[in-house]
mmCIF file of C-alpha atoms in Angstrom:
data_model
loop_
_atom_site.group_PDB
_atom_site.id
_atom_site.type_symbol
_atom_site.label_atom_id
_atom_site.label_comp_id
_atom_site.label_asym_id
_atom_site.label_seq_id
_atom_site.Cartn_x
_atom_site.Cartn_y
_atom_site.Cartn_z
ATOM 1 C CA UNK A 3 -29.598 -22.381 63.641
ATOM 2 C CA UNK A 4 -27.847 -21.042 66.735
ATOM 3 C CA UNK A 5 -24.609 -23.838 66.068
ATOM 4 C CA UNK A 6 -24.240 -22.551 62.906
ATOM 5 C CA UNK A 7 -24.462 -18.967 63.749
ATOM 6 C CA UNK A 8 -21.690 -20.010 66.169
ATOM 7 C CA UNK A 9 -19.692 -21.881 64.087
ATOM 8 C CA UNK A 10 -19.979 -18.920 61.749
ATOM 9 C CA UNK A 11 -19.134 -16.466 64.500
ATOM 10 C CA UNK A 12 -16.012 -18.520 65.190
ATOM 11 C CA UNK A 13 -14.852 -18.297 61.787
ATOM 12 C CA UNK A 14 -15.518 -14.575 61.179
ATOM 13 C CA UNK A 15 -13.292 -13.882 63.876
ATOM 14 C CA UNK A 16 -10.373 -16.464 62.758
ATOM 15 C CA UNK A 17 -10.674 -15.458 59.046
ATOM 16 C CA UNK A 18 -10.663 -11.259 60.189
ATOM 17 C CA UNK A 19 -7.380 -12.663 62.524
ATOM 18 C CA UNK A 20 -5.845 -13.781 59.741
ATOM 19 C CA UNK A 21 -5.722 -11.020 58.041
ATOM 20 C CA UNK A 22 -4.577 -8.814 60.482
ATOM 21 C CA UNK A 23 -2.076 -11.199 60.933
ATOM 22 C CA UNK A 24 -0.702 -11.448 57.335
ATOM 23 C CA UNK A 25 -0.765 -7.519 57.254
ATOM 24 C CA UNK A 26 -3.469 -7.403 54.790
ATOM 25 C CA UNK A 27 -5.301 -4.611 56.749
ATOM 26 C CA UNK A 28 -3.985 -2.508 59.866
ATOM 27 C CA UNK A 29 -5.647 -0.424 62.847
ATOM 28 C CA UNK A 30 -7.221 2.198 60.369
ATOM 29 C CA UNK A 31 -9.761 -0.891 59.004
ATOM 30 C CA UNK A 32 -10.869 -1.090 62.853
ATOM 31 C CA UNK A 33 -11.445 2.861 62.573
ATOM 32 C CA UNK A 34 -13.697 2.499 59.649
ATOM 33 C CA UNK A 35 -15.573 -0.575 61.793
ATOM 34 C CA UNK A 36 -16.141 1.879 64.890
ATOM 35 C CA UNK A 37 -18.192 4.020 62.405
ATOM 36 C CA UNK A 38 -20.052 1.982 61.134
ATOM 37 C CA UNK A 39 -23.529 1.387 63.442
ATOM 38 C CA UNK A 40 -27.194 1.553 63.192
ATOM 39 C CA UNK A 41 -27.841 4.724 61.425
ATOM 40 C CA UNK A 42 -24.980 3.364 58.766
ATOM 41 C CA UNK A 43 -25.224 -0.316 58.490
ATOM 42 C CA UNK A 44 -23.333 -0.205 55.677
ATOM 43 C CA UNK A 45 -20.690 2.283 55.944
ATOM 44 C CA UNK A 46 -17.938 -0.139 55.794
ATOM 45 C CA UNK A 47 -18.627 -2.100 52.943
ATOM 46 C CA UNK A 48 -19.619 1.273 50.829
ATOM 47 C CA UNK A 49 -16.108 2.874 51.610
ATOM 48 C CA UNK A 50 -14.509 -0.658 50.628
ATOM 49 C CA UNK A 51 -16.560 -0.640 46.978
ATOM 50 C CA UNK A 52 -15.597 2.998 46.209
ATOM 51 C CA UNK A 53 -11.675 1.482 46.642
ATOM 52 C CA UNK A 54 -12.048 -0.802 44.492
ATOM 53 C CA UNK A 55 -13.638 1.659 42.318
ATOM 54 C CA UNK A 56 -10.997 4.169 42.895
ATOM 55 C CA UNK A 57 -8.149 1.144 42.601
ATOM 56 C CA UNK A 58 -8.938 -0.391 39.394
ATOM 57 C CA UNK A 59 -9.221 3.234 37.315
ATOM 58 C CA UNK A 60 -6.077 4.020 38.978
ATOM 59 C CA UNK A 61 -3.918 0.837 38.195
ATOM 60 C CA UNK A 62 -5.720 1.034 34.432
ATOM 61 C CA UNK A 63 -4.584 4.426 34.502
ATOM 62 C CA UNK A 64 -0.721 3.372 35.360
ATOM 63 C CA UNK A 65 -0.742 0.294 32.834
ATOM 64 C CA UNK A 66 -2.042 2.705 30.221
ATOM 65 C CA UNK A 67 0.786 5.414 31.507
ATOM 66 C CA UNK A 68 3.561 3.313 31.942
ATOM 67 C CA UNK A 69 3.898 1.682 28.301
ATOM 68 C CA UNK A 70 3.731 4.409 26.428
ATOM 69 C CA UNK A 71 6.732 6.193 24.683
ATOM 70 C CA UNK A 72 7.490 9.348 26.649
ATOM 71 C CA UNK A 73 6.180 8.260 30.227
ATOM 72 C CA UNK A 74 4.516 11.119 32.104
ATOM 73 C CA UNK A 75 6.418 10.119 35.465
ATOM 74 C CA UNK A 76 4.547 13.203 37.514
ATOM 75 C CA UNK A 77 1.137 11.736 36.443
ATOM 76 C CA UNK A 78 2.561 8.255 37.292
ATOM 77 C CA UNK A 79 3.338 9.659 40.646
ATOM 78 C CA UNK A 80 0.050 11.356 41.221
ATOM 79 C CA UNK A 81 -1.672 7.969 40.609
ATOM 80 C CA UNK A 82 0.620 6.425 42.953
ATOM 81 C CA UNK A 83 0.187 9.274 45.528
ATOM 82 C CA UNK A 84 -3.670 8.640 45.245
ATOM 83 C CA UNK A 85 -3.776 4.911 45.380
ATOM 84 C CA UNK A 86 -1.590 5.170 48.438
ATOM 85 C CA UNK A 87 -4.035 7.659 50.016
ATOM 86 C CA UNK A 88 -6.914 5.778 49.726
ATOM 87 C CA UNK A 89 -5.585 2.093 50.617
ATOM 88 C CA UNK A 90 -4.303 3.935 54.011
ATOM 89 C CA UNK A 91 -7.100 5.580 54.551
ATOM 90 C CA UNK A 92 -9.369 2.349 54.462
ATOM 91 C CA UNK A 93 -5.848 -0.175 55.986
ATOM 92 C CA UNK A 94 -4.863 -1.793 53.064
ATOM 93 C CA UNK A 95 -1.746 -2.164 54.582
ATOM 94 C CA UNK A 96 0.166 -4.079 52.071
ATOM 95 C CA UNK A 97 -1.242 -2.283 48.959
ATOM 96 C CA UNK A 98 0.032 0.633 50.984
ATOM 97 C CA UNK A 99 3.391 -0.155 51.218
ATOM 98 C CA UNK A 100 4.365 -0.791 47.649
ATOM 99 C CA UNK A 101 3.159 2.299 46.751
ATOM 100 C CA UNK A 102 6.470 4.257 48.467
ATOM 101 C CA UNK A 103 9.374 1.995 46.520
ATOM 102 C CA UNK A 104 7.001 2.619 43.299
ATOM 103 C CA UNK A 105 6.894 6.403 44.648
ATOM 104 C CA UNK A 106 10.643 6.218 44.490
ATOM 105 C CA UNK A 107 10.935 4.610 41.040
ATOM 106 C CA UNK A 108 8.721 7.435 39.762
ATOM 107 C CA UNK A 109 11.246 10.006 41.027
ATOM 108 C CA UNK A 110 14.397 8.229 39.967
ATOM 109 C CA UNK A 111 12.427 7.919 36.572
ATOM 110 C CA UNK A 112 13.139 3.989 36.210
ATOM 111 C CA UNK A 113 10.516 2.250 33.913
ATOM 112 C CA UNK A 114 11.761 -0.834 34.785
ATOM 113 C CA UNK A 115 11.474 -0.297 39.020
ATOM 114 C CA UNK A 116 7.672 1.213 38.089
ATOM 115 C CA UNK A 117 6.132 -1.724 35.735
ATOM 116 C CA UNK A 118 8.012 -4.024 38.971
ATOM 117 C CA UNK A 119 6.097 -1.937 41.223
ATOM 118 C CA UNK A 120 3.063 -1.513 39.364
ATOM 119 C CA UNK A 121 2.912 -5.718 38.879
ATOM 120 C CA UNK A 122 3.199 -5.987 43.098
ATOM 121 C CA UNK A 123 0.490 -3.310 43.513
ATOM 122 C CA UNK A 124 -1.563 -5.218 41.358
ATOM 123 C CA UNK A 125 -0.899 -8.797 43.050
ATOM 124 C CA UNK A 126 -1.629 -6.890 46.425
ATOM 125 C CA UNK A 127 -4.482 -4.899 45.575
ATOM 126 C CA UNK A 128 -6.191 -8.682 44.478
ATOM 127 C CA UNK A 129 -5.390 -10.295 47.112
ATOM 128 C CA UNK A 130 -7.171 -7.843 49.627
ATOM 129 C CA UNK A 131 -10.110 -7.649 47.257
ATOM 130 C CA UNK A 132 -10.176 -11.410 47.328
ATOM 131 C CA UNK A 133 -10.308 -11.048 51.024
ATOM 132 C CA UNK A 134 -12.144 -8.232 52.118
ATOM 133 C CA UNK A 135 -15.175 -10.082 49.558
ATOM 134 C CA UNK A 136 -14.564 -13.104 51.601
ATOM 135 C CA UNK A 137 -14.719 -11.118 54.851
ATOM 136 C CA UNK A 138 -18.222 -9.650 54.105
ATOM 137 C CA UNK A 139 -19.759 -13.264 52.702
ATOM 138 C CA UNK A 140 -19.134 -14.653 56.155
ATOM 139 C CA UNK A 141 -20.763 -11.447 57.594
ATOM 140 C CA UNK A 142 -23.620 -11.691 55.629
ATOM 141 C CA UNK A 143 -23.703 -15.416 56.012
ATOM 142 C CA UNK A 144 -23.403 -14.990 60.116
ATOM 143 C CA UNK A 145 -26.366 -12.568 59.368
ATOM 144 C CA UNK A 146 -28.470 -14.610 57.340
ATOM 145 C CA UNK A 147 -28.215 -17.406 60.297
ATOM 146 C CA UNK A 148 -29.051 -15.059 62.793
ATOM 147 C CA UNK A 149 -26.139 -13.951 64.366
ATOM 148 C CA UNK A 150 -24.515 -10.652 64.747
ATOM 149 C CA UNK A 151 -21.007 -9.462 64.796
ATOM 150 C CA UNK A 152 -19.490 -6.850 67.355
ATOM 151 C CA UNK A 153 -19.581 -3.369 65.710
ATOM 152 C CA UNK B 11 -22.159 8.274 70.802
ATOM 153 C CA UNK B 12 -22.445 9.447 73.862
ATOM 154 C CA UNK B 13 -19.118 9.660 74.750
ATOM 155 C CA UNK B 14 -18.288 11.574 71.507
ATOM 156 C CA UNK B 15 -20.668 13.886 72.014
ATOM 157 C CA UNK B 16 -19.766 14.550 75.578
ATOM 158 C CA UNK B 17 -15.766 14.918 73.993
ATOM 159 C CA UNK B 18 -16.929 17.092 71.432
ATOM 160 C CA UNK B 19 -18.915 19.591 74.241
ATOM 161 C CA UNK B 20 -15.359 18.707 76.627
ATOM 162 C CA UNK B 21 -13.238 19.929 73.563
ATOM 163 C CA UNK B 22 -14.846 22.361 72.334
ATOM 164 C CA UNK B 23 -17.046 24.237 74.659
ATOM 165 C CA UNK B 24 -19.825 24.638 72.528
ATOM 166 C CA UNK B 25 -23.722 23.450 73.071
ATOM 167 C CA UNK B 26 -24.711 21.392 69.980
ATOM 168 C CA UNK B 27 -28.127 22.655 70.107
ATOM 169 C CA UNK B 28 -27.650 26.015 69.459
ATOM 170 C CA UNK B 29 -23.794 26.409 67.641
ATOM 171 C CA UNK B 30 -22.645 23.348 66.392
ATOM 172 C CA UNK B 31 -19.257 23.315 65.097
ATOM 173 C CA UNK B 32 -19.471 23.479 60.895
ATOM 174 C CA UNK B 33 -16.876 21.877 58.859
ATOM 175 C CA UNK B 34 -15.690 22.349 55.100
ATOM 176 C CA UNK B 35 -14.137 19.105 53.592
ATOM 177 C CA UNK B 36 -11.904 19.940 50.751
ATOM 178 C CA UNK B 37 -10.310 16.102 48.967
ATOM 179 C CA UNK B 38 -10.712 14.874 45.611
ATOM 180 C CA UNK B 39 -11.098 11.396 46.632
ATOM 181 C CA UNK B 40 -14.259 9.677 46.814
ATOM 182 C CA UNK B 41 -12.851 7.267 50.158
ATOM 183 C CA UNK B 42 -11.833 10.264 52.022
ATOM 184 C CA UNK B 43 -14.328 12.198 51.257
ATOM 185 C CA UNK B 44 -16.767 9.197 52.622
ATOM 186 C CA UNK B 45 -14.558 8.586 55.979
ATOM 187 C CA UNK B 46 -13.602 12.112 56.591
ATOM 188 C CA UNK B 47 -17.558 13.085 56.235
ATOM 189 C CA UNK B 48 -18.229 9.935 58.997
ATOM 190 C CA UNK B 49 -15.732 10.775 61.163
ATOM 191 C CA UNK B 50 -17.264 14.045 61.390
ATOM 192 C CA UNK B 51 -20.592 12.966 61.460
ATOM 193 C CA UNK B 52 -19.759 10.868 64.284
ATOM 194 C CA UNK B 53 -18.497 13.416 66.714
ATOM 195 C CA UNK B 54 -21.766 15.506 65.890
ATOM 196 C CA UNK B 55 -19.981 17.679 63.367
ATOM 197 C CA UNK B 56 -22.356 18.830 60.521
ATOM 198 C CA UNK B 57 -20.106 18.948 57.388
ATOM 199 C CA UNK B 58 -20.220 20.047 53.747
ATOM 200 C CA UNK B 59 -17.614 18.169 51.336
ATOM 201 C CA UNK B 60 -16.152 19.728 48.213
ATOM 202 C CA UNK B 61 -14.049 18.418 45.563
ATOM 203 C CA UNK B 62 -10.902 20.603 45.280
ATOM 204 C CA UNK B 63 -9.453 23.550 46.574
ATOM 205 C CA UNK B 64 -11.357 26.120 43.812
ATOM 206 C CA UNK B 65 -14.528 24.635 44.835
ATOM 207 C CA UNK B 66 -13.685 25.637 48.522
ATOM 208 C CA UNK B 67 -13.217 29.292 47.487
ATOM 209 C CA UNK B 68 -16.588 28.942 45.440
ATOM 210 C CA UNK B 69 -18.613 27.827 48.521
ATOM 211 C CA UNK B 70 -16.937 30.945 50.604
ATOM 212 C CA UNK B 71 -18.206 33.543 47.947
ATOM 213 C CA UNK B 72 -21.438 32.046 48.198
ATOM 214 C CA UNK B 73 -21.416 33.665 51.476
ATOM 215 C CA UNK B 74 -20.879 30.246 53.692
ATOM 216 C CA UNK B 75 -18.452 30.241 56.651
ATOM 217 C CA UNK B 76 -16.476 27.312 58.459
ATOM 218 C CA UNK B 77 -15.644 26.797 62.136
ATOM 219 C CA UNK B 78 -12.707 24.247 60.329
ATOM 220 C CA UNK B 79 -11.843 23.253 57.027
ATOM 221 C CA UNK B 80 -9.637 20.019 56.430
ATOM 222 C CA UNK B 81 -7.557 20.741 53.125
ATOM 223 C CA UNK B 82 -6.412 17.687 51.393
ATOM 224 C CA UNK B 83 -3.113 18.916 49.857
ATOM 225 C CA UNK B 84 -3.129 16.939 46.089
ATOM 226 C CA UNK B 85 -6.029 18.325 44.310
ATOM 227 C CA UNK B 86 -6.970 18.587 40.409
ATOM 228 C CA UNK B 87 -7.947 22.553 39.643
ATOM 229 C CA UNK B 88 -6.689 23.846 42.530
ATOM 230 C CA UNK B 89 -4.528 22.333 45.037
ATOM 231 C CA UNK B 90 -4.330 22.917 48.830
ATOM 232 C CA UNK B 91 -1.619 25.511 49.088
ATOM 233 C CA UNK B 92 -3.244 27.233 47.008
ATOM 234 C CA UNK B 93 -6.441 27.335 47.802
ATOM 235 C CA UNK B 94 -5.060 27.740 51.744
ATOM 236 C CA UNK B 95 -3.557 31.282 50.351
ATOM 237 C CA UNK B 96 -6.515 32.122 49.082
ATOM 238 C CA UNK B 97 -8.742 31.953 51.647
ATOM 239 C CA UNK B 98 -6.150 33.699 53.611
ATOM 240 C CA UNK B 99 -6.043 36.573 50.913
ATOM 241 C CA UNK B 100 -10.065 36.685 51.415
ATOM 242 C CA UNK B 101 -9.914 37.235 55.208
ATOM 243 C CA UNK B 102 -10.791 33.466 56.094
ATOM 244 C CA UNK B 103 -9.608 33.341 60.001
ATOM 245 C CA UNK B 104 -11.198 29.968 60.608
ATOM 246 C CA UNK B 105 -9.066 27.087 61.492
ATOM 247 C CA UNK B 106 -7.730 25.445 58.744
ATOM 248 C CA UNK B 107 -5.691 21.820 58.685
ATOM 249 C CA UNK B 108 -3.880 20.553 56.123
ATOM 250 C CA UNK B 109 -4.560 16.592 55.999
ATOM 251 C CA UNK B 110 -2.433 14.471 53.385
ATOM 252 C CA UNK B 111 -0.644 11.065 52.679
ATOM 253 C CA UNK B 112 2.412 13.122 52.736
ATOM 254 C CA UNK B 113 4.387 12.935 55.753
ATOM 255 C CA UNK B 114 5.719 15.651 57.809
ATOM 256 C CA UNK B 115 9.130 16.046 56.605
ATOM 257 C CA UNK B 116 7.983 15.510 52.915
ATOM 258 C CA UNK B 117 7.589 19.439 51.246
ATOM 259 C CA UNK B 118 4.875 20.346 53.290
ATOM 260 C CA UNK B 119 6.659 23.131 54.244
ATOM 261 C CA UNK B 120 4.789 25.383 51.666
ATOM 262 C CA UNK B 121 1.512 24.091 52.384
ATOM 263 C CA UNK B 122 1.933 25.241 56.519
ATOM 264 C CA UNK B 123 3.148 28.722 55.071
ATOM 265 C CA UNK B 124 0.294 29.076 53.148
ATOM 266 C CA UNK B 125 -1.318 29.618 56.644
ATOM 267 C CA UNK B 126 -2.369 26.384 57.958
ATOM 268 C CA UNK B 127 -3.291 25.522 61.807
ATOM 269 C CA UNK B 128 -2.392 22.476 61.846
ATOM 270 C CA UNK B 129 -0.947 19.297 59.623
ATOM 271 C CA UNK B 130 -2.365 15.862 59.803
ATOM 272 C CA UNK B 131 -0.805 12.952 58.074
ATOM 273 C CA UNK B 132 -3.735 10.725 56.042
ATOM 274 C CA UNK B 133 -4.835 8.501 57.544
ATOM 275 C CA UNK B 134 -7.540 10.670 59.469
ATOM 276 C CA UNK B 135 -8.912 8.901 63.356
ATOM 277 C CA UNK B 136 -10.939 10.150 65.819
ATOM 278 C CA UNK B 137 -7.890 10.702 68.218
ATOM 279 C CA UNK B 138 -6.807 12.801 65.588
ATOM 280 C CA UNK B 139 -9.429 14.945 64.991
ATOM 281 C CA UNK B 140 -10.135 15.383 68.372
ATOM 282 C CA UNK B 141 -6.502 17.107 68.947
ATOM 283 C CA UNK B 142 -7.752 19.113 66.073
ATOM 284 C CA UNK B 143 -11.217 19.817 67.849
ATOM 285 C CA UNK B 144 -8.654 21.436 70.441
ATOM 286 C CA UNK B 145 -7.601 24.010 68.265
ATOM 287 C CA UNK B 146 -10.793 25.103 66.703
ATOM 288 C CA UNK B 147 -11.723 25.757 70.608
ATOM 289 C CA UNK B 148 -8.425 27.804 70.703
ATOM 290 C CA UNK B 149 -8.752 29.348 67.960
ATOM 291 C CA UNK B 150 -12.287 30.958 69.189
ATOM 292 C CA UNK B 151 -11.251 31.688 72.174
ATOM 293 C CA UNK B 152 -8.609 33.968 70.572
#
């Protein structure tokens, strides 16, 4: 039991790395770690779900938005402006960034530039979901073989 | 923990047992709302969290009072300027910081002279809300 916790351990810390790394999450993902303890076992993985909550209406919101005749471009913008709030405030980084050239498109009023945009949130916003998943099935793996990970 | 709470007494002067420091979130979004409430939480702040700016002028009728409310700018119903102005109007002297995904230089202009204390780009840290914490304690002292 103890190997694998170790082995687990070992690749908790490579895989969460990695993503560091690659710029899939930045310093504000370490904030939300630090506040998560005892009393809040949890917190983390509760703030991540109500992303992808808050993610997935918004980019339905922007696919419905962007194909219709007369495109609301402030209401594009507000979605944007939201989407970019909340991936910064939990450090997805790279979902972040694409949100200020699709910011830009929304101002300059280019469909084109905004359905670009709006595919490359997309791609990023699955990637990080793909990992941040992946991220808490090692943790709850390390878990279930009795090991812990530093708070 | 500890070392919050001994930050928190540092910063702002103030036994926890007998006059905590209250705080009014004001954000429409469900993440903030969740991390900003933590953050709080964590430094020993108790904290109320409300949805937009009218509901932050509802919850001062009802006779409640703030030592700080953070003021998320972007708001359905009523957004953070406004609401800012109003609580101004009412005679609200309590410290109150804008905090938005805007930066600095990006038309928050309007929102300061609405009679903010202080602007905080999203995201929200501890280091952060601790410079914050600084000015609540100035602002009592005043």
């Amino acid at each position: 039991m103890a190997g694998l916790a170790a082995q687990l351990q070992r690749q908790l810390t490579d895989y969460t790395t990695s993503l560091f790394n690659e710029g899939f999450l930045d310093d504000q993902f370490n904030q939300l770690q630090q506040l998560q303890d005892e009393s809040n076992p949890d917190f983390v993985v509760e703030v991540v779900s109500l992303f992808f909550e808050d993610s997935e209406r918004l980019l339905n919101e922007l696919a419905t938005t962007l194909v219709q005749q007369d495109i609301d471009f402030k209401r594009v913008d507000a979605h944007v402006h939201q989407l970019k709030g909340s991936s910064s405030s939990i450090g997805a980084q790279r979902v972040q960034r694409v949100c200020i050239p699709f910011r830009n498109y929304c101002e300059e009023q280019n469909v084109e530039g905004c359905l670009k945009c709006l595919q490359q949130v997309k791609h990023e916003y699955t990637l990080v979901k793909n990992k941040l998943e992946t991220l808490f099935k090692l943790k709850r793996q390390l878990l279930a073989a009795g090991g812990s990970f530093p708070m | 923990m500890d070392d919050h709470h001994q930050l928190i007494n540092g910063v702002a002067g103030r036994n926890p047992e007998t006059n905590k420091i209250t705080a009014l979130i004001v954000d429409d979004n469900m993440v903030n709302q969740t991390i900003h409430h933590r953050l709080l939480h964590s430094l020993g702040i108790e904290n109320q969290v409300v949805g937009n700016g009218k509901e932050a002028i509802d919850v001062h009728c009802s006779g409640k009072i703030f030592d700080l409310i953070l003021m998320d700018l972007d708001m359905p119903v009523m957004n953070g300027i406004e609401a800012t102005r109003k609580l101004r109007a009412m005679g609200i002297r309590n410290t109150i910081v804008g905090v938005s995904s805007r930066s600095v230089n990006e038309h928050i202009q309007e929102f300061v002279e609405a009679g903010l204390d202080d602007y905080q780009e999203k995201p929200l840290t501890i280091s952060k809300l601790l410079s914050i914490l600084r000015k609540v304690r100035n602002q009592a002292e005043l």
